């Protein structure tokens, strides 16, 4: 099976940097996704990591360490609109690429 | 940019009734999915569909559920004999099936069972 852990909630200040961690245990690994989900809306894709290291995409970066079963999503220059839930999802290599989602981290950005 | 569309956006149904949730996946995608998200909980996989048949399903997807691709564009989820605990947001998604490509989600149907 798969187990994915994320903090339930985080708060940060507009303009600051925040790091959202995700740890996972999975039988086989085929990649890790980060999605953003605003309340009542669909998840939208942010990033994908399959190799160790940092992937940067504008204000958002995602890091992966496969040996540690660890990833983080880094959000820079926070804006109020970044208040959302951030979902870590892991794809296993057991014949299925369907990702398993964590419970998500609710990020609250305040002025 | 092409998108996945779902109808209706909100469905209210009496317990015991049948509901059909509809989705139009992105046209060049070959894999289709249904997910469920109970309020305040995580997104849960229900079923994937490829080449006109179910390719994978979760423990949640029991005999109460069925999926169909009735024509070249629609993908439906049918829930029979609905129960109160079926109340949730149901997301349709589509994708290319490549492991490094994300699934694209529709805006969801909020199903409320009374």
Tab-separated table of C-alpha atoms in Angstrom:
chain	number	residue	atom	x	y	z
A	1	UNK	CA	0.000	0.000	0.000
A	2	UNK	CA	0.880	3.653	0.063
A	3	UNK	CA	1.044	6.137	2.911
A	4	UNK	CA	1.371	9.861	2.287
A	5	UNK	CA	1.793	12.417	5.056
A	6	UNK	CA	1.448	16.168	4.859
A	7	UNK	CA	0.811	18.814	7.506
A	8	UNK	CA	-2.865	19.576	7.811
A	9	UNK	CA	-2.602	23.330	7.841
A	10	UNK	CA	-0.021	26.088	7.481
A	11	UNK	CA	-0.199	29.851	7.633
A	12	UNK	CA	2.118	32.409	6.069
A	13	UNK	CA	2.345	36.083	5.321
A	14	UNK	CA	1.870	37.703	1.939
A	15	UNK	CA	5.238	38.141	0.236
A	16	UNK	CA	6.940	35.448	2.313
A	17	UNK	CA	8.234	31.980	1.385
A	18	UNK	CA	6.594	28.773	2.583
A	19	UNK	CA	7.682	25.152	2.312
A	20	UNK	CA	5.093	22.374	2.379
A	21	UNK	CA	6.536	18.952	3.148
A	22	UNK	CA	5.325	15.554	2.037
A	23	UNK	CA	6.645	12.176	3.132
A	24	UNK	CA	5.579	8.922	1.579
A	25	UNK	CA	5.981	5.180	1.851
A	26	UNK	CA	5.135	3.243	-1.271
A	27	UNK	CA	5.801	-0.125	-2.851
A	28	UNK	CA	7.692	1.099	-5.871
A	29	UNK	CA	7.839	4.685	-7.012
A	30	UNK	CA	7.046	6.229	-10.357
A	31	UNK	CA	6.797	9.905	-9.641
A	32	UNK	CA	5.331	12.524	-7.345
A	33	UNK	CA	2.830	15.223	-8.268
A	34	UNK	CA	1.826	18.405	-6.535
A	35	UNK	CA	-1.638	19.822	-7.167
A	36	UNK	CA	-3.298	23.009	-5.987
A	37	UNK	CA	-6.966	22.913	-5.003
A	38	UNK	CA	-9.001	25.975	-4.138
A	39	UNK	CA	-12.051	25.347	-1.984
A	40	UNK	CA	-14.860	23.792	-3.998
A	41	UNK	CA	-12.767	23.576	-7.156
A	42	UNK	CA	-10.860	20.930	-9.058
A	43	UNK	CA	-7.224	20.084	-8.368
A	44	UNK	CA	-4.884	21.772	-10.825
A	45	UNK	CA	-1.446	20.450	-11.687
A	46	UNK	CA	1.592	22.267	-10.317
A	47	UNK	CA	4.608	19.997	-10.685
A	48	UNK	CA	5.956	16.511	-11.292
A	49	UNK	CA	9.180	14.993	-9.916
A	50	UNK	CA	10.558	11.582	-10.745
A	51	UNK	CA	14.298	12.193	-10.271
A	52	UNK	CA	15.996	13.575	-7.175
A	53	UNK	CA	16.484	17.300	-7.061
A	54	UNK	CA	14.712	20.580	-7.454
A	55	UNK	CA	12.323	21.515	-10.249
A	56	UNK	CA	11.651	25.218	-10.528
A	57	UNK	CA	8.653	26.732	-12.234
A	58	UNK	CA	8.181	30.428	-11.623
A	59	UNK	CA	7.240	31.145	-8.005
A	60	UNK	CA	6.773	27.430	-7.331
A	61	UNK	CA	9.522	24.828	-6.895
A	62	UNK	CA	9.297	21.172	-5.970
A	63	UNK	CA	12.021	18.981	-4.498
A	64	UNK	CA	12.304	15.218	-4.326
A	65	UNK	CA	14.520	12.797	-2.423
A	66	UNK	CA	13.608	9.254	-3.359
A	67	UNK	CA	15.955	7.667	-0.802
A	68	UNK	CA	14.229	9.589	1.984
A	69	UNK	CA	10.697	9.291	0.620
A	70	UNK	CA	10.425	13.043	0.893
A	71	UNK	CA	9.290	15.958	-1.191
A	72	UNK	CA	8.534	19.585	-0.605
A	73	UNK	CA	6.735	22.326	-2.475
A	74	UNK	CA	8.270	25.765	-2.110
A	75	UNK	CA	6.140	28.820	-2.759
A	76	UNK	CA	7.891	32.179	-3.062
A	77	UNK	CA	6.539	35.721	-3.006
A	78	UNK	CA	3.273	34.507	-1.578
A	79	UNK	CA	0.088	36.114	-2.792
A	80	UNK	CA	-3.350	36.056	-1.223
A	81	UNK	CA	-4.595	33.932	-4.121
A	82	UNK	CA	-2.145	31.204	-3.070
A	83	UNK	CA	-4.466	30.397	-0.170
A	84	UNK	CA	-5.559	26.889	-1.118
A	85	UNK	CA	-5.049	23.245	-0.350
A	86	UNK	CA	-1.859	21.689	-1.745
A	87	UNK	CA	-2.084	17.997	-2.563
A	88	UNK	CA	0.878	15.662	-2.719
A	89	UNK	CA	0.163	12.622	-4.915
A	90	UNK	CA	2.425	9.627	-5.479
A	91	UNK	CA	2.392	7.307	-8.450
A	92	UNK	CA	3.628	3.776	-7.766
A	93	UNK	CA	5.390	1.528	-10.208
A	94	UNK	CA	3.319	-1.542	-9.494
A	95	UNK	CA	1.769	-1.529	-12.939
A	96	UNK	CA	-0.480	1.432	-12.370
A	97	UNK	CA	0.401	5.052	-12.823
A	98	UNK	CA	-2.684	6.261	-11.034
A	99	UNK	CA	-1.543	8.603	-8.268
A	100	UNK	CA	-2.607	8.225	-4.676
A	101	UNK	CA	-3.402	11.541	-3.044
A	102	UNK	CA	-2.461	12.740	0.404
A	103	UNK	CA	-4.981	14.599	2.529
A	104	UNK	CA	-3.592	17.927	1.428
A	105	UNK	CA	-2.154	20.909	3.287
A	106	UNK	CA	-4.429	23.887	3.718
A	107	UNK	CA	-2.336	27.036	3.280
A	108	UNK	CA	-3.694	30.312	4.600
A	109	UNK	CA	-1.944	33.456	3.387
A	110	UNK	CA	-2.674	36.564	5.409
A	111	UNK	CA	-1.743	40.197	4.776
B	1	UNK	CA	-6.690	25.440	-23.562
B	2	UNK	CA	-8.824	22.280	-23.767
B	3	UNK	CA	-10.534	21.282	-20.557
B	4	UNK	CA	-12.573	18.517	-18.978
B	5	UNK	CA	-16.208	19.502	-18.510
B	6	UNK	CA	-18.667	17.982	-16.065
B	7	UNK	CA	-22.423	18.253	-15.706
B	8	UNK	CA	-24.333	18.972	-13.615
B	9	UNK	CA	-22.318	21.133	-11.256
B	10	UNK	CA	-24.632	20.205	-8.392
B	11	UNK	CA	-27.007	17.251	-8.114
B	12	UNK	CA	-29.468	16.767	-5.274
B	13	UNK	CA	-31.090	13.331	-5.066
B	14	UNK	CA	-33.231	11.372	-2.669
B	15	UNK	CA	-31.608	8.408	-0.981
B	16	UNK	CA	-32.227	5.214	-2.932
B	17	UNK	CA	-32.416	6.928	-6.292
B	18	UNK	CA	-30.018	6.487	-9.170
B	19	UNK	CA	-27.821	9.299	-10.461
B	20	UNK	CA	-25.754	9.703	-13.590
B	21	UNK	CA	-22.826	12.099	-13.575
B	22	UNK	CA	-21.559	13.220	-16.933
B	23	UNK	CA	-18.127	14.186	-18.200
B	24	UNK	CA	-16.616	15.240	-21.481
B	25	UNK	CA	-12.880	14.458	-21.374
B	26	UNK	CA	-10.248	16.287	-23.390
B	27	UNK	CA	-10.626	15.066	-26.950
B	28	UNK	CA	-7.179	13.589	-27.586
B	29	UNK	CA	-6.902	11.881	-24.215
B	30	UNK	CA	-7.248	8.122	-24.056
B	31	UNK	CA	-7.552	7.505	-20.314
B	32	UNK	CA	-10.500	8.603	-18.223
B	33	UNK	CA	-10.919	8.580	-14.480
B	34	UNK	CA	-13.442	9.197	-11.746
B	35	UNK	CA	-12.428	10.393	-8.283
B	36	UNK	CA	-14.447	11.181	-5.189
B	37	UNK	CA	-13.764	13.737	-2.468
B	38	UNK	CA	-15.925	13.686	0.621
B	39	UNK	CA	-16.071	17.112	2.265
B	40	UNK	CA	-12.876	17.793	4.168
B	41	UNK	CA	-11.230	14.563	3.104
B	42	UNK	CA	-8.720	13.512	0.483
B	43	UNK	CA	-9.267	12.858	-3.182
B	44	UNK	CA	-9.970	9.134	-3.628
B	45	UNK	CA	-9.581	7.158	-6.832
B	46	UNK	CA	-12.648	5.271	-8.012
B	47	UNK	CA	-12.014	3.911	-11.496
B	48	UNK	CA	-9.990	4.298	-14.657
B	49	UNK	CA	-11.205	3.555	-18.158
B	50	UNK	CA	-9.257	2.857	-21.331
B	51	UNK	CA	-10.152	1.428	-24.689
B	52	UNK	CA	-13.825	1.115	-23.746
B	53	UNK	CA	-13.271	-0.907	-20.619
B	54	UNK	CA	-12.362	-0.501	-16.988
B	55	UNK	CA	-8.590	-0.732	-16.582
B	56	UNK	CA	-8.449	-0.360	-12.824
B	57	UNK	CA	-10.842	0.212	-9.952
B	58	UNK	CA	-10.563	0.802	-6.228
B	59	UNK	CA	-12.313	-0.952	-3.353
B	60	UNK	CA	-14.789	1.905	-3.275
B	61	UNK	CA	-15.990	1.096	-6.802
B	62	UNK	CA	-18.329	-1.764	-5.982
B	63	UNK	CA	-21.464	-3.046	-7.732
B	64	UNK	CA	-23.271	0.163	-6.870
B	65	UNK	CA	-21.146	2.001	-9.427
B	66	UNK	CA	-20.758	1.671	-13.173
B	67	UNK	CA	-19.108	3.691	-15.919
B	68	UNK	CA	-19.876	3.995	-19.572
B	69	UNK	CA	-18.671	5.788	-22.659
B	70	UNK	CA	-21.943	5.930	-24.577
B	71	UNK	CA	-20.517	7.838	-27.527
B	72	UNK	CA	-17.272	9.349	-28.745
B	73	UNK	CA	-17.237	12.235	-26.321
B	74	UNK	CA	-19.124	11.479	-23.093
B	75	UNK	CA	-17.968	9.464	-20.083
B	76	UNK	CA	-20.524	8.762	-17.375
B	77	UNK	CA	-20.575	7.504	-13.806
B	78	UNK	CA	-23.793	5.867	-12.650
B	79	UNK	CA	-24.500	5.402	-8.957
B	80	UNK	CA	-27.412	3.111	-8.123
B	81	UNK	CA	-29.392	3.027	-4.873
B	82	UNK	CA	-27.654	6.108	-3.520
B	83	UNK	CA	-26.845	6.329	0.173
B	84	UNK	CA	-26.238	9.315	2.417
B	85	UNK	CA	-22.527	8.537	2.484
B	86	UNK	CA	-22.347	8.906	-1.299
B	87	UNK	CA	-22.611	12.656	-0.786
B	88	UNK	CA	-19.333	14.051	-2.087
B	89	UNK	CA	-17.654	15.938	-4.866
B	90	UNK	CA	-17.098	13.697	-7.871
B	91	UNK	CA	-14.276	14.652	-10.197
B	92	UNK	CA	-13.752	13.359	-13.692
B	93	UNK	CA	-10.233	13.475	-15.084
B	94	UNK	CA	-8.568	12.552	-18.338
B	95	UNK	CA	-4.994	11.987	-19.393
B	96	UNK	CA	-2.634	10.557	-21.958
B	97	UNK	CA	-1.698	7.634	-19.704
B	98	UNK	CA	1.975	8.563	-19.711
B	99	UNK	CA	3.438	8.261	-16.224
B	100	UNK	CA	4.971	11.726	-16.308
B	101	UNK	CA	1.879	13.493	-17.563
B	102	UNK	CA	-0.661	14.884	-15.116
B	103	UNK	CA	-4.321	14.134	-15.217
B	104	UNK	CA	-6.575	17.052	-16.053
B	105	UNK	CA	-9.524	17.402	-13.727
B	106	UNK	CA	-12.979	18.728	-14.411
B	107	UNK	CA	-14.625	21.180	-12.021
B	108	UNK	CA	-16.547	18.376	-10.370
B	109	UNK	CA	-20.161	17.536	-9.586
B	110	UNK	CA	-21.284	18.114	-6.039
B	111	UNK	CA	-23.642	15.248	-5.197
B	112	UNK	CA	-25.952	15.743	-2.232
B	113	UNK	CA	-28.021	12.767	-1.077
B	114	UNK	CA	-31.007	13.621	1.103
